[in-house]
Short mmCIF file of C-alpha atoms in Angstrom, two decimals:
data_model
loop_
_atom_site.label_atom_id
_atom_site.label_comp_id
_atom_site.label_asym_id
_atom_site.label_seq_id
_atom_site.Cartn_x
_atom_site.Cartn_y
_atom_site.Cartn_z
CA UNK A 1 -69.49 5.14 15.34
CA UNK A 2 -68.58 2.16 13.15
CA UNK A 3 -65.07 0.68 13.37
CA UNK A 4 -64.23 0.21 9.71
CA UNK A 5 -60.56 -0.66 10.38
CA UNK A 6 -57.52 0.96 8.82
CA UNK A 7 -58.05 2.30 5.35
CA UNK A 8 -56.79 0.10 2.52
CA UNK A 9 -54.13 1.76 0.39
CA UNK A 10 -55.23 2.01 -3.21
CA UNK A 11 -52.29 3.92 -4.64
CA UNK A 12 -50.54 2.34 -7.67
CA UNK A 13 -47.44 1.77 -5.54
CA UNK A 14 -49.37 -0.06 -2.81
CA UNK A 15 -51.33 -2.19 -5.28
CA UNK A 16 -48.14 -3.06 -7.16
CA UNK A 17 -46.44 -4.06 -3.90
CA UNK A 18 -49.22 -6.56 -3.27
CA UNK A 19 -48.40 -8.16 -6.65
CA UNK A 20 -44.73 -8.72 -5.87
CA UNK A 21 -44.95 -12.51 -5.91
CA UNK A 22 -46.75 -12.49 -9.26
CA UNK A 23 -44.18 -10.09 -10.71
CA UNK A 24 -41.22 -12.22 -9.62
CA UNK A 25 -42.78 -15.45 -10.93
CA UNK A 26 -43.67 -13.92 -14.30
CA UNK A 27 -40.21 -12.38 -14.60
CA UNK A 28 -38.49 -15.70 -13.80
CA UNK A 29 -40.52 -17.53 -16.47
CA UNK A 30 -39.76 -14.87 -19.10
CA UNK A 31 -36.02 -15.05 -18.35
CA UNK A 32 -35.98 -18.85 -18.54
CA UNK A 33 -37.99 -18.89 -21.79
CA UNK A 34 -35.94 -16.16 -23.49
CA UNK A 35 -34.57 -17.71 -26.73
CA UNK A 36 -31.81 -15.07 -26.88
CA UNK A 37 -30.12 -16.49 -23.77
CA UNK A 38 -27.67 -19.39 -24.04
CA UNK A 39 -29.08 -22.80 -23.10
CA UNK A 40 -26.65 -23.16 -20.19
CA UNK A 41 -27.69 -19.78 -18.83
CA UNK A 42 -31.40 -20.59 -19.14
CA UNK A 43 -30.80 -23.81 -17.21
CA UNK A 44 -28.97 -21.98 -14.43
CA UNK A 45 -31.77 -19.48 -14.02
CA UNK A 46 -31.74 -15.66 -13.87
CA UNK A 47 -28.47 -13.89 -13.17
CA UNK A 48 -30.29 -11.25 -11.07
CA UNK A 49 -32.42 -13.73 -9.13
CA UNK A 50 -31.34 -12.22 -5.76
CA UNK A 51 -31.18 -8.60 -6.93
CA UNK A 52 -34.58 -8.15 -8.65
CA UNK A 53 -36.68 -8.56 -5.45
CA UNK A 54 -34.74 -5.70 -3.82
CA UNK A 55 -34.92 -3.65 -7.00
CA UNK A 56 -38.71 -4.18 -7.01
CA UNK A 57 -38.91 -2.68 -3.50
CA UNK A 58 -36.84 0.33 -4.61
CA UNK A 59 -39.18 0.77 -7.58
CA UNK A 60 -42.27 0.72 -5.35
CA UNK A 61 -40.66 3.27 -3.01
CA UNK A 62 -39.89 5.52 -5.98
CA UNK A 63 -43.50 5.24 -7.20
CA UNK A 64 -44.79 6.04 -3.72
CA UNK A 65 -42.48 9.03 -3.42
CA UNK A 66 -43.53 10.18 -6.85
CA UNK A 67 -47.19 9.88 -5.89
CA UNK A 68 -46.70 11.89 -2.75
CA UNK A 69 -44.75 14.55 -4.65
CA UNK A 70 -47.48 14.79 -7.27
CA UNK A 71 -50.23 15.08 -4.60
CA UNK A 72 -48.37 17.83 -2.78
CA UNK A 73 -47.72 19.66 -6.01
CA UNK A 74 -51.45 19.58 -6.74
CA UNK A 75 -52.19 21.03 -3.28
CA UNK A 76 -49.90 23.99 -3.89
CA UNK A 77 -47.54 23.29 -0.95
CA UNK A 78 -44.12 24.33 -2.27
CA UNK A 79 -41.81 23.46 0.65
CA UNK A 80 -43.12 19.93 1.22
CA UNK A 81 -42.79 19.40 -2.52
CA UNK A 82 -39.03 19.96 -2.24
CA UNK A 83 -38.90 17.43 0.57
CA UNK A 84 -40.81 14.89 -1.44
CA UNK A 85 -38.58 15.48 -4.50
CA UNK A 86 -35.66 14.77 -2.21
CA UNK A 87 -37.34 11.53 -1.18
CA UNK A 88 -37.74 10.61 -4.84
CA UNK A 89 -34.08 11.36 -5.50
CA UNK A 90 -33.20 9.22 -2.48
CA UNK A 91 -35.20 6.36 -4.00
CA UNK A 92 -33.29 6.77 -7.25
CA UNK A 93 -30.07 6.72 -5.25
CA UNK A 94 -31.04 3.40 -3.70
CA UNK A 95 -31.67 2.00 -7.19
CA UNK A 96 -28.20 3.05 -8.30
CA UNK A 97 -26.63 1.65 -5.13
CA UNK A 98 -28.38 -1.62 -5.82
CA UNK A 99 -27.04 -1.64 -9.40
CA UNK A 100 -23.54 -0.96 -8.08
CA UNK A 101 -23.91 -3.98 -5.82
CA UNK A 102 -24.91 -6.56 -8.43
CA UNK A 103 -22.39 -5.13 -10.90
CA UNK A 104 -19.64 -5.60 -8.33
CA UNK A 105 -20.69 -9.24 -8.01
CA UNK A 106 -19.53 -9.85 -11.59
CA UNK A 107 -22.84 -10.07 -13.43
CA UNK A 108 -22.69 -10.54 -17.20
CA UNK A 109 -23.63 -7.20 -18.76
CA UNK A 110 -25.65 -8.75 -21.61
CA UNK A 111 -27.61 -11.01 -19.24
CA UNK A 112 -28.19 -8.21 -16.72
CA UNK A 113 -29.59 -5.79 -19.32
CA UNK A 114 -31.74 -8.49 -20.89
CA UNK A 115 -33.24 -9.47 -17.50
CA UNK A 116 -33.90 -5.83 -16.56
CA UNK A 117 -35.75 -5.33 -19.85
CA UNK A 118 -37.89 -8.37 -18.95
CA UNK A 119 -38.61 -6.80 -15.57
CA UNK A 120 -39.90 -3.61 -17.24
CA UNK A 121 -42.17 -5.64 -19.52
CA UNK A 122 -43.53 -7.73 -16.63
CA UNK A 123 -44.29 -4.63 -14.54
CA UNK A 124 -46.34 -3.11 -17.35
CA UNK A 125 -48.03 -6.47 -17.99
CA UNK A 126 -49.01 -6.93 -14.31
CA UNK A 127 -50.31 -3.39 -14.02
CA UNK A 128 -52.51 -3.97 -17.06
CA UNK A 129 -53.71 -7.38 -15.78
CA UNK A 130 -54.50 -6.05 -12.28
CA UNK A 131 -56.04 -2.78 -13.47
CA UNK A 132 -53.42 -0.69 -11.71
CA UNK A 133 -53.66 2.79 -13.21
CA UNK A 134 -50.35 4.29 -14.23
CA UNK A 135 -50.46 7.97 -14.93
CA UNK A 136 -47.87 9.76 -16.98
CA UNK A 137 -45.75 10.48 -13.91
CA UNK A 138 -45.93 6.90 -12.60
CA UNK A 139 -45.02 5.51 -16.05
CA UNK A 140 -42.11 7.93 -16.24
CA UNK A 141 -40.91 6.84 -12.80
CA UNK A 142 -41.22 3.15 -13.69
CA UNK A 143 -39.16 3.59 -16.86
CA UNK A 144 -36.71 5.93 -15.15
CA UNK A 145 -36.02 3.44 -12.34
CA UNK A 146 -35.39 0.53 -14.72
CA UNK A 147 -33.34 2.76 -17.05
CA UNK A 148 -31.26 3.97 -14.11
CA UNK A 149 -30.57 0.41 -13.06
CA UNK A 150 -29.67 -0.55 -16.62
CA UNK A 151 -27.41 2.44 -17.10
CA UNK A 152 -25.62 2.03 -13.79
CA UNK A 153 -25.23 -1.74 -14.27
CA UNK A 154 -23.78 -1.34 -17.74
CA UNK A 155 -21.42 1.42 -16.63
CA UNK A 156 -20.23 -0.44 -13.54
CA UNK A 157 -19.75 -3.78 -15.30
CA UNK A 158 -17.90 -2.11 -18.15
CA UNK A 159 -15.66 -0.27 -15.68
CA UNK A 160 -14.96 -3.48 -13.80
CA UNK A 161 -14.23 -5.35 -17.03
CA UNK A 162 -11.88 -2.59 -18.21
CA UNK A 163 -10.08 -2.60 -14.87
CA UNK A 164 -9.72 -6.39 -14.99
CA UNK A 165 -8.40 -6.17 -18.56
CA UNK A 166 -5.90 -3.49 -17.61
CA UNK A 167 -4.80 -5.53 -14.60
CA UNK A 168 -4.40 -8.62 -16.79
CA UNK A 169 -2.40 -6.62 -19.34
CA UNK A 170 -0.17 -5.27 -16.58
CA UNK A 171 0.48 -8.75 -15.22
CA UNK A 172 1.20 -9.98 -18.75
CA UNK A 173 3.72 -7.17 -19.24
CA UNK A 174 5.45 -8.07 -15.99
CA UNK A 175 5.53 -11.76 -16.92
CA UNK A 176 6.93 -11.13 -20.39
CA UNK A 177 9.52 -8.69 -19.06
CA UNK A 178 10.63 -11.15 -16.37
CA UNK A 179 10.88 -13.96 -18.93
CA UNK A 180 12.60 -11.87 -21.58
CA UNK A 181 9.66 -12.37 -23.95
CA UNK A 182 8.87 -9.83 -26.65
CA UNK A 183 5.32 -9.29 -27.95
CA UNK A 184 4.47 -8.28 -31.53
CA UNK A 185 1.29 -7.42 -33.44
CA UNK A 186 1.15 -7.53 -37.24
CA UNK A 187 -1.71 -6.01 -39.26
CA UNK A 188 -1.62 -8.20 -42.37
CA UNK A 189 -3.92 -5.81 -44.27
CA UNK A 190 -1.88 -2.59 -43.86
CA UNK A 191 1.52 -4.19 -43.20
CA UNK A 192 1.80 -2.22 -39.96
CA UNK A 193 3.92 -4.03 -37.39
CA UNK A 194 4.03 -3.13 -33.69
CA UNK A 195 6.95 -4.28 -31.54
CA UNK A 196 7.31 -3.82 -27.82
CA UNK A 197 10.64 -2.78 -26.29
CA UNK A 198 11.90 -6.37 -26.03
CA UNK A 199 11.19 -7.05 -29.74
CA UNK A 200 13.10 -3.91 -30.66
CA UNK A 201 15.99 -4.92 -28.42
CA UNK A 202 16.23 -8.41 -29.93
CA UNK A 203 16.10 -6.92 -33.42
CA UNK A 204 18.83 -4.40 -32.63
CA UNK A 205 16.46 -1.47 -33.19
CA UNK A 206 16.02 1.67 -31.09
CA UNK A 207 12.66 2.92 -29.74
CA UNK A 208 12.17 5.70 -32.26
CA UNK A 209 11.59 4.33 -35.78
CA UNK A 210 8.25 2.98 -36.94
CA UNK A 211 8.24 -0.68 -37.92
CA UNK A 212 6.69 -2.38 -40.91
CA UNK A 213 6.91 -5.83 -42.48
CA UNK A 214 9.64 -4.81 -44.93
CA UNK A 215 11.87 -3.61 -42.09
CA UNK A 216 11.30 -6.88 -40.25
CA UNK A 217 12.23 -8.93 -43.33
CA UNK A 218 15.43 -6.91 -43.77
CA UNK A 219 16.52 -7.92 -40.24
CA UNK A 220 16.28 -11.67 -40.99
CA UNK A 221 19.52 -13.45 -41.81
CA UNK A 222 19.70 -13.86 -45.62
CA UNK A 223 20.02 -17.65 -45.32
CA UNK A 224 16.80 -17.84 -43.28
CA UNK A 225 14.74 -15.17 -45.04
CA UNK A 226 12.93 -17.37 -47.57
CA UNK A 227 12.09 -19.96 -44.91
CA UNK A 228 10.58 -17.33 -42.59
CA UNK A 229 8.53 -15.70 -45.36
CA UNK A 230 7.20 -19.11 -46.38
CA UNK A 231 6.19 -19.83 -42.76
CA UNK A 232 4.37 -16.47 -42.50
CA UNK A 233 2.45 -17.13 -45.73
CA UNK A 234 1.59 -20.66 -44.62
CA UNK A 235 0.17 -19.37 -41.31
CA UNK A 236 -2.16 -17.01 -43.22
CA UNK A 237 -3.85 -19.93 -44.95
CA UNK A 238 -7.01 -20.80 -42.93
CA UNK A 239 -6.35 -24.51 -43.51
CA UNK A 240 -3.13 -24.18 -41.47
CA UNK A 241 -5.10 -23.16 -38.40
CA UNK A 242 -3.12 -19.91 -38.28
CA UNK A 243 -0.26 -21.48 -36.32
CA UNK A 244 3.16 -19.84 -36.70
CA UNK A 245 6.20 -21.36 -34.99
CA UNK A 246 9.78 -21.04 -36.20
CA UNK A 247 13.40 -20.52 -35.14
CA UNK A 248 15.71 -18.33 -37.22
CA UNK A 249 18.52 -15.79 -37.08
CA UNK A 250 18.19 -12.02 -36.91
CA UNK A 251 20.95 -9.57 -37.78
CA UNK A 252 20.56 -6.43 -35.65
CA UNK A 253 19.23 -3.54 -37.73
CA UNK A 254 21.57 -1.09 -35.98
CA UNK A 255 24.05 -3.11 -33.94
CA UNK A 256 24.53 -5.85 -36.64
CA UNK A 257 24.70 -8.52 -33.93
CA UNK A 258 23.50 -11.97 -35.02
CA UNK A 259 20.90 -13.51 -32.70
CA UNK A 260 18.86 -16.69 -32.79
CA UNK A 261 15.16 -16.23 -31.94
CA UNK A 262 12.22 -18.54 -31.32
CA UNK A 263 8.99 -16.98 -32.60
CA UNK A 264 5.48 -18.21 -31.81
CA UNK A 265 2.31 -16.65 -33.18
CA UNK A 266 -1.18 -17.08 -34.54
CA UNK A 267 -3.06 -15.54 -37.47
CA UNK A 268 -6.66 -14.34 -37.16
CA UNK A 269 -9.17 -14.42 -40.03
CA UNK A 270 -12.30 -12.50 -40.99
CA UNK A 271 -15.62 -14.08 -41.98
CA UNK A 272 -14.37 -14.53 -45.55
CA UNK A 273 -11.31 -16.47 -44.38
CA UNK A 274 -8.84 -13.63 -45.05
CA UNK A 275 -5.97 -13.08 -42.66
CA UNK A 276 -6.37 -9.71 -40.93
CA UNK A 277 -3.98 -9.90 -37.99
CA UNK A 278 -1.16 -11.87 -36.40
CA UNK A 279 -0.15 -11.81 -32.73
CA UNK A 280 2.85 -13.51 -31.21
CA UNK A 281 5.95 -13.59 -29.05
CA UNK A 282 9.70 -13.71 -29.60
CA UNK A 283 12.43 -15.12 -27.34
CA UNK A 284 16.18 -14.73 -27.75
CA UNK A 285 17.61 -18.28 -27.82
CA UNK A 286 21.15 -17.36 -28.85
CA UNK A 287 22.71 -18.84 -25.69
CA UNK A 288 20.93 -22.15 -26.24
CA UNK A 289 21.99 -22.29 -29.88
CA UNK A 290 25.61 -21.54 -28.98
CA UNK A 291 25.55 -24.32 -26.39
CA UNK A 292 24.10 -26.74 -28.94
CA UNK A 293 26.76 -25.81 -31.49
CA UNK A 294 29.51 -26.28 -28.93
CA UNK A 295 28.06 -29.66 -27.99
CA UNK A 296 27.95 -30.74 -31.64
CA UNK A 297 31.56 -29.62 -32.14
CA UNK A 298 32.58 -31.51 -29.02
CA UNK A 299 30.87 -34.70 -30.19
CA UNK A 300 32.37 -34.37 -33.67
CA UNK A 301 35.85 -33.94 -32.20
CA UNK A 302 35.38 -36.97 -29.94
CA UNK A 303 34.12 -39.11 -32.80
CA UNK A 304 37.02 -38.10 -35.05
CA UNK A 305 39.43 -38.81 -32.23
CA UNK A 306 37.93 -42.24 -31.63
CA UNK A 307 38.06 -43.02 -35.34
CA UNK A 308 41.71 -41.99 -35.59
CA UNK A 309 42.60 -43.90 -32.42
CA UNK A 310 40.83 -47.03 -33.63
CA UNK A 311 42.72 -46.98 -36.93
CA UNK A 312 45.98 -46.38 -35.06
CA UNK A 313 45.40 -49.31 -32.68
CA UNK A 314 44.45 -51.74 -35.42
CA UNK A 315 48.00 -51.99 -36.84
CA UNK A 316 49.78 -53.16 -33.63
CA UNK A 317 46.79 -55.37 -32.78
CA UNK A 318 47.08 -57.10 -36.13
CA UNK A 319 50.73 -57.83 -35.34
CA UNK A 320 49.77 -59.31 -31.95
CA UNK A 321 47.06 -61.49 -33.53
CA UNK A 322 49.44 -62.72 -36.24
CA UNK A 323 52.16 -63.51 -33.68
CA UNK A 324 49.78 -65.55 -31.49
CA UNK A 325 48.59 -67.49 -34.55
CA UNK A 326 52.19 -68.33 -35.54
CA UNK A 327 53.02 -69.43 -31.99
CA UNK A 328 49.92 -71.61 -31.74
CA UNK A 329 50.50 -73.40 -35.05
CA UNK A 330 54.24 -73.36 -35.60
CA UNK A 331 55.84 -72.55 -32.25
CA UNK A 332 57.41 -75.19 -30.05
CA UNK A 333 55.46 -74.26 -26.90
CA UNK A 334 54.55 -76.24 -23.82
CA UNK A 335 50.88 -76.76 -22.86
CA UNK A 336 51.19 -74.11 -20.19
CA UNK A 337 52.63 -71.65 -22.68
CA UNK A 338 49.89 -72.55 -25.19
CA UNK A 339 47.24 -71.59 -22.65
CA UNK A 340 48.92 -68.22 -22.14
CA UNK A 341 49.11 -67.69 -25.90
CA UNK A 342 45.39 -68.53 -26.21
CA UNK A 343 44.54 -65.97 -23.50
CA UNK A 344 46.55 -63.37 -25.44
CA UNK A 345 44.68 -64.30 -28.62
CA UNK A 346 41.30 -64.09 -26.85
CA UNK A 347 42.19 -60.67 -25.46
CA UNK A 348 43.30 -59.55 -28.92
CA UNK A 349 39.99 -60.73 -30.41
CA UNK A 350 38.07 -58.85 -27.72
CA UNK A 351 40.13 -55.72 -28.38
CA UNK A 352 39.51 -56.10 -32.12
CA UNK A 353 35.75 -56.21 -31.51
CA UNK A 354 36.01 -53.08 -29.34
CA UNK A 355 37.93 -51.28 -32.08
CA UNK A 356 35.32 -52.38 -34.62
CA UNK A 357 32.60 -50.98 -32.38
CA UNK A 358 34.39 -47.63 -32.15
CA UNK A 359 34.78 -47.50 -35.91
CA UNK A 360 31.11 -48.35 -36.37
CA UNK A 361 30.18 -45.58 -33.94
CA UNK A 362 32.23 -43.10 -35.96
CA UNK A 363 30.68 -44.25 -39.23
CA UNK A 364 27.14 -43.93 -37.85
CA UNK A 365 27.85 -40.43 -36.55
CA UNK A 366 29.23 -39.06 -39.77
CA UNK A 367 27.55 -41.25 -42.36
CA UNK A 368 24.10 -41.37 -40.80
CA UNK A 369 24.03 -45.16 -40.56
CA UNK A 370 26.30 -48.19 -40.51
CA UNK A 371 27.11 -49.21 -44.11
CA UNK A 372 25.94 -52.68 -45.16
CA UNK A 373 26.41 -54.85 -48.24
CA UNK A 374 23.31 -57.11 -48.51
CA UNK A 375 23.47 -60.27 -50.57
CA UNK A 376 21.20 -63.34 -50.93
CA UNK A 377 21.62 -65.61 -47.94
CA UNK A 378 20.00 -67.68 -45.26
CA UNK A 379 19.41 -65.93 -41.94
CA UNK A 380 19.21 -69.28 -40.15
CA UNK A 381 22.73 -70.22 -41.24
CA UNK A 382 24.15 -66.80 -40.32
CA UNK A 383 22.61 -66.79 -36.85
CA UNK A 384 23.60 -70.41 -36.16
CA UNK A 385 27.21 -69.63 -37.03
CA UNK A 386 27.28 -66.63 -34.65
CA UNK A 387 25.68 -68.61 -31.83
CA UNK A 388 28.03 -71.58 -32.29
CA UNK A 389 30.98 -69.21 -31.75
CA UNK A 390 29.33 -67.80 -28.63
CA UNK A 391 28.65 -71.30 -27.31
CA UNK A 392 32.33 -72.09 -27.68
CA UNK A 393 33.30 -68.97 -25.68
CA UNK A 394 30.43 -69.19 -23.15
CA UNK A 395 30.39 -72.90 -22.43
CA UNK A 396 28.96 -72.35 -18.93
CA UNK A 397 25.79 -70.67 -20.31
CA UNK A 398 23.26 -72.78 -22.26
CA UNK A 399 22.15 -71.02 -25.45
CA UNK A 400 19.10 -72.52 -27.18
CA UNK A 401 18.23 -71.85 -30.82
CA UNK A 402 14.77 -72.34 -32.35
CA UNK A 403 14.57 -71.95 -36.15
CA UNK A 404 11.15 -71.62 -37.81
CA UNK A 405 10.06 -70.93 -41.37
CA UNK A 406 12.45 -69.77 -44.06
CA UNK A 407 15.56 -67.69 -43.46
CA UNK A 408 15.96 -66.67 -47.09
CA UNK A 409 16.45 -62.98 -47.86
CA UNK A 410 18.94 -60.21 -48.53
CA UNK A 411 21.31 -59.77 -45.59
CA UNK A 412 24.79 -58.47 -44.85
CA UNK A 413 26.35 -61.68 -43.41
CA UNK A 414 29.01 -60.01 -41.23
CA UNK A 415 26.64 -57.37 -39.88
CA UNK A 416 23.87 -59.86 -39.09
CA UNK A 417 26.39 -62.04 -37.22
CA UNK A 418 27.59 -58.93 -35.35
CA UNK A 419 24.03 -57.93 -34.41
CA UNK A 420 23.13 -61.41 -33.14
CA UNK A 421 26.43 -61.65 -31.24
CA UNK A 422 25.80 -58.32 -29.51
CA UNK A 423 22.23 -59.20 -28.53
CA UNK A 424 23.12 -62.66 -27.24
CA UNK A 425 26.24 -61.41 -25.43
CA UNK A 426 24.10 -58.75 -23.71
CA UNK A 427 21.60 -61.45 -22.67
CA UNK A 428 24.45 -63.57 -21.26
CA UNK A 429 25.89 -60.63 -19.31
CA UNK A 430 22.63 -59.88 -17.49
CA UNK A 431 21.00 -63.31 -17.16
CA UNK A 432 20.36 -64.94 -13.81
CA UNK A 433 23.22 -67.32 -12.91
CA UNK A 434 22.57 -70.81 -14.23
CA UNK A 435 19.68 -69.76 -16.48
CA UNK A 436 19.57 -70.42 -20.23
CA UNK A 437 19.47 -67.95 -23.12
CA UNK A 438 16.73 -68.62 -25.70
CA UNK A 439 17.07 -67.45 -29.30
CA UNK A 440 14.19 -67.88 -31.77
CA UNK A 441 13.99 -66.96 -35.45
CA UNK A 442 10.50 -66.98 -36.96
CA UNK A 443 8.61 -65.32 -39.83
CA UNK A 444 6.17 -62.50 -39.14
CA UNK A 445 4.25 -61.37 -42.20
CA UNK A 446 6.74 -59.98 -44.71
CA UNK A 447 9.44 -59.75 -42.02
CA UNK A 448 11.65 -62.12 -40.12
CA UNK A 449 12.10 -61.56 -36.39
CA UNK A 450 14.96 -62.61 -34.15
CA UNK A 451 14.05 -62.95 -30.46
CA UNK A 452 16.72 -63.12 -27.76
CA UNK A 453 15.40 -63.87 -24.26
CA UNK A 454 17.04 -64.13 -20.87
CA UNK A 455 15.74 -64.52 -17.33
CA UNK A 456 17.11 -61.81 -15.10
CA UNK A 457 16.39 -58.47 -13.42
CA UNK A 458 13.94 -56.24 -15.29
CA UNK A 459 15.32 -53.18 -17.02
CA UNK A 460 14.20 -50.01 -15.20
CA UNK A 461 11.51 -48.11 -17.19
CA UNK A 462 13.57 -44.90 -17.19
CA UNK A 463 16.46 -46.75 -18.90
CA UNK A 464 14.32 -48.13 -21.71
CA UNK A 465 14.15 -44.73 -23.46
CA UNK A 466 17.97 -44.51 -23.76
CA UNK A 467 18.82 -48.20 -23.92
CA UNK A 468 20.01 -48.04 -27.54
CA UNK A 469 22.02 -44.84 -27.12
CA UNK A 470 25.83 -45.13 -27.21
CA UNK A 471 27.92 -45.23 -24.03
CA UNK A 472 25.13 -46.69 -21.93
CA UNK A 473 26.57 -48.04 -18.69
CA UNK A 474 25.41 -51.10 -16.73
CA UNK A 475 22.87 -50.53 -13.93
CA UNK A 476 24.40 -49.23 -10.71
CA UNK A 477 23.32 -52.33 -8.76
CA UNK A 478 23.72 -54.80 -11.61
CA UNK A 479 26.54 -56.97 -12.78
CA UNK A 480 29.01 -55.37 -15.11
CA UNK A 481 29.31 -56.71 -18.62
CA UNK A 482 31.99 -59.27 -19.37
CA UNK A 483 31.85 -58.30 -23.05
CA UNK A 484 32.88 -55.05 -24.65
CA UNK A 485 32.21 -52.86 -21.63
CA UNK A 486 31.91 -49.57 -23.59
CA UNK A 487 28.12 -49.55 -23.78
CA UNK A 488 28.12 -49.77 -27.59
CA UNK A 489 26.80 -53.30 -28.18
CA UNK A 490 23.05 -52.52 -28.19
CA UNK A 491 23.61 -49.23 -30.02
CA UNK A 492 25.44 -50.99 -32.87
CA UNK A 493 22.91 -53.84 -32.98
CA UNK A 494 20.14 -51.28 -33.35
CA UNK A 495 22.05 -49.42 -36.08
CA UNK A 496 22.55 -52.67 -38.02
CA UNK A 497 18.82 -53.44 -37.81
CA UNK A 498 17.99 -49.91 -39.03
CA UNK A 499 20.49 -50.24 -41.89
CA UNK A 500 18.55 -53.35 -43.00
CA UNK A 501 15.29 -51.35 -42.85
CA UNK A 502 14.19 -52.91 -39.54
CA UNK A 503 14.13 -52.12 -35.85
CA UNK A 504 14.76 -53.61 -32.43
CA UNK A 505 12.23 -53.55 -29.57
CA UNK A 506 12.61 -54.66 -25.98
CA UNK A 507 10.14 -55.95 -23.40
CA UNK A 508 11.33 -56.39 -19.84
CA UNK A 509 9.27 -57.60 -16.88
CA UNK A 510 10.51 -59.00 -13.58
CA UNK A 511 8.20 -62.02 -13.82
CA UNK A 512 8.87 -62.78 -17.51
CA UNK A 513 12.47 -61.71 -18.05
CA UNK A 514 13.79 -59.60 -20.92
CA UNK A 515 13.27 -60.14 -24.65
CA UNK A 516 14.97 -58.20 -27.43
CA UNK A 517 13.16 -58.57 -30.78
CA UNK A 518 14.86 -57.56 -34.04
CA UNK A 519 12.42 -57.28 -36.95
CA UNK A 520 14.04 -57.32 -40.39
CA UNK A 521 12.31 -56.97 -43.80
CA UNK A 522 12.95 -60.13 -45.75
CA UNK A 523 13.44 -58.50 -49.17
CA UNK A 524 13.67 -61.98 -50.61
CA UNK A 525 15.85 -62.30 -53.71
CA UNK A 526 15.20 -64.69 -56.55
CA UNK A 527 16.86 -68.03 -56.00
CA UNK A 528 17.27 -67.66 -52.22
#
């Protein structure tokens, strides 16, 4: 008896199993070449690269079970047929379990369905190429298995996406509630406006009434209404980018309480560029606005007080200055007494400068800037006069002056002298002992710039941002100023430069020292 070996399976399922490698390779190429997929996705390869080989095995098992069920049905054996149908159902169950698995791994639903459709096409293609006969039942099983995987994948991914969205929405609600943020949604086509509980609370409205745009507008403070409506219209212009950001007052619809709110939102547009929806948030900023108002009132009171005090002090100071002048020129005083009188006069002059600074501070607060009276003059002459006075008072500190180009222009003589005095006095106060102060005046395009340099400790970077603010104090480890001492000198110098249409910049490095540069537009007058 011949030993022919084990019989070779020729069923469609067995023949298809032998083509597994060909199926996977063809499927991979089709997925990569699919023009419907994004370029980045094609480069990464198939989403189901690890799942399709297992799905192929489930498909072959289903085909085998189907073949056995069909053979038994043809033989007329009823009970085994039920068993084989159960086997087929079990194969379908494994397909669905497999789909559950790759759906749980976060597959993209569009990519998954597209790749499964490619798998169906490849299976039919391979069967045709290899001559694998597919009867009606086998074809039905093949389509049923792929359809089951598609259906289960879509359902599972959609369920997972919905759950993630609901979880995200829940976390957003918790975050907005914890932060006191209200959320609103405005349908710009129908005028329907949806407010959450926080929006209703901020607007002084209960939970019952419906809300529309007209009701919202009626809650805006009359003085802010036009501004808000203009901002809403502007946000619905596609050229604006849809941005909506504004602060305004609401008057409670029921409680009539006035509240300040900060509203942020964005408009969304259809394909024709028409606004169809706005989404945004609202925050009650009433406490912040009250604090700001109180701060402004406090500053205004302080400035008025300083202005009144300065005017009050000027009268007795004028009497002191006049008395010292009479004693120095007409009094019969000894040399020792003359020195005392001169110290009194110097102190009076210093006090007069301090009072002037306080008055300038008050003027800048309430008038917006320090008033100036420009007239044709020579900046070189003005600066030289101010520096000569400083040299007389600071004889121990060398002050160099370098004059370049023309100093002609329109300047306020007293204010320019005050600005230069403040900058040079500041340089003297913080220069290294024994070092010189260098002042240079040179043209720069249409402007004239005044540079004041000293060698000394560098100004800390965090102080540079507030250096020209009033009431700036000396550094904690530095030397205190011997000048005005109120921290107004640089502030007033900067205000004078701004009043002339210029600015002051500062550069400070430990290895190069500190340089203040005032740039002033020349505005040259005829005949200067």
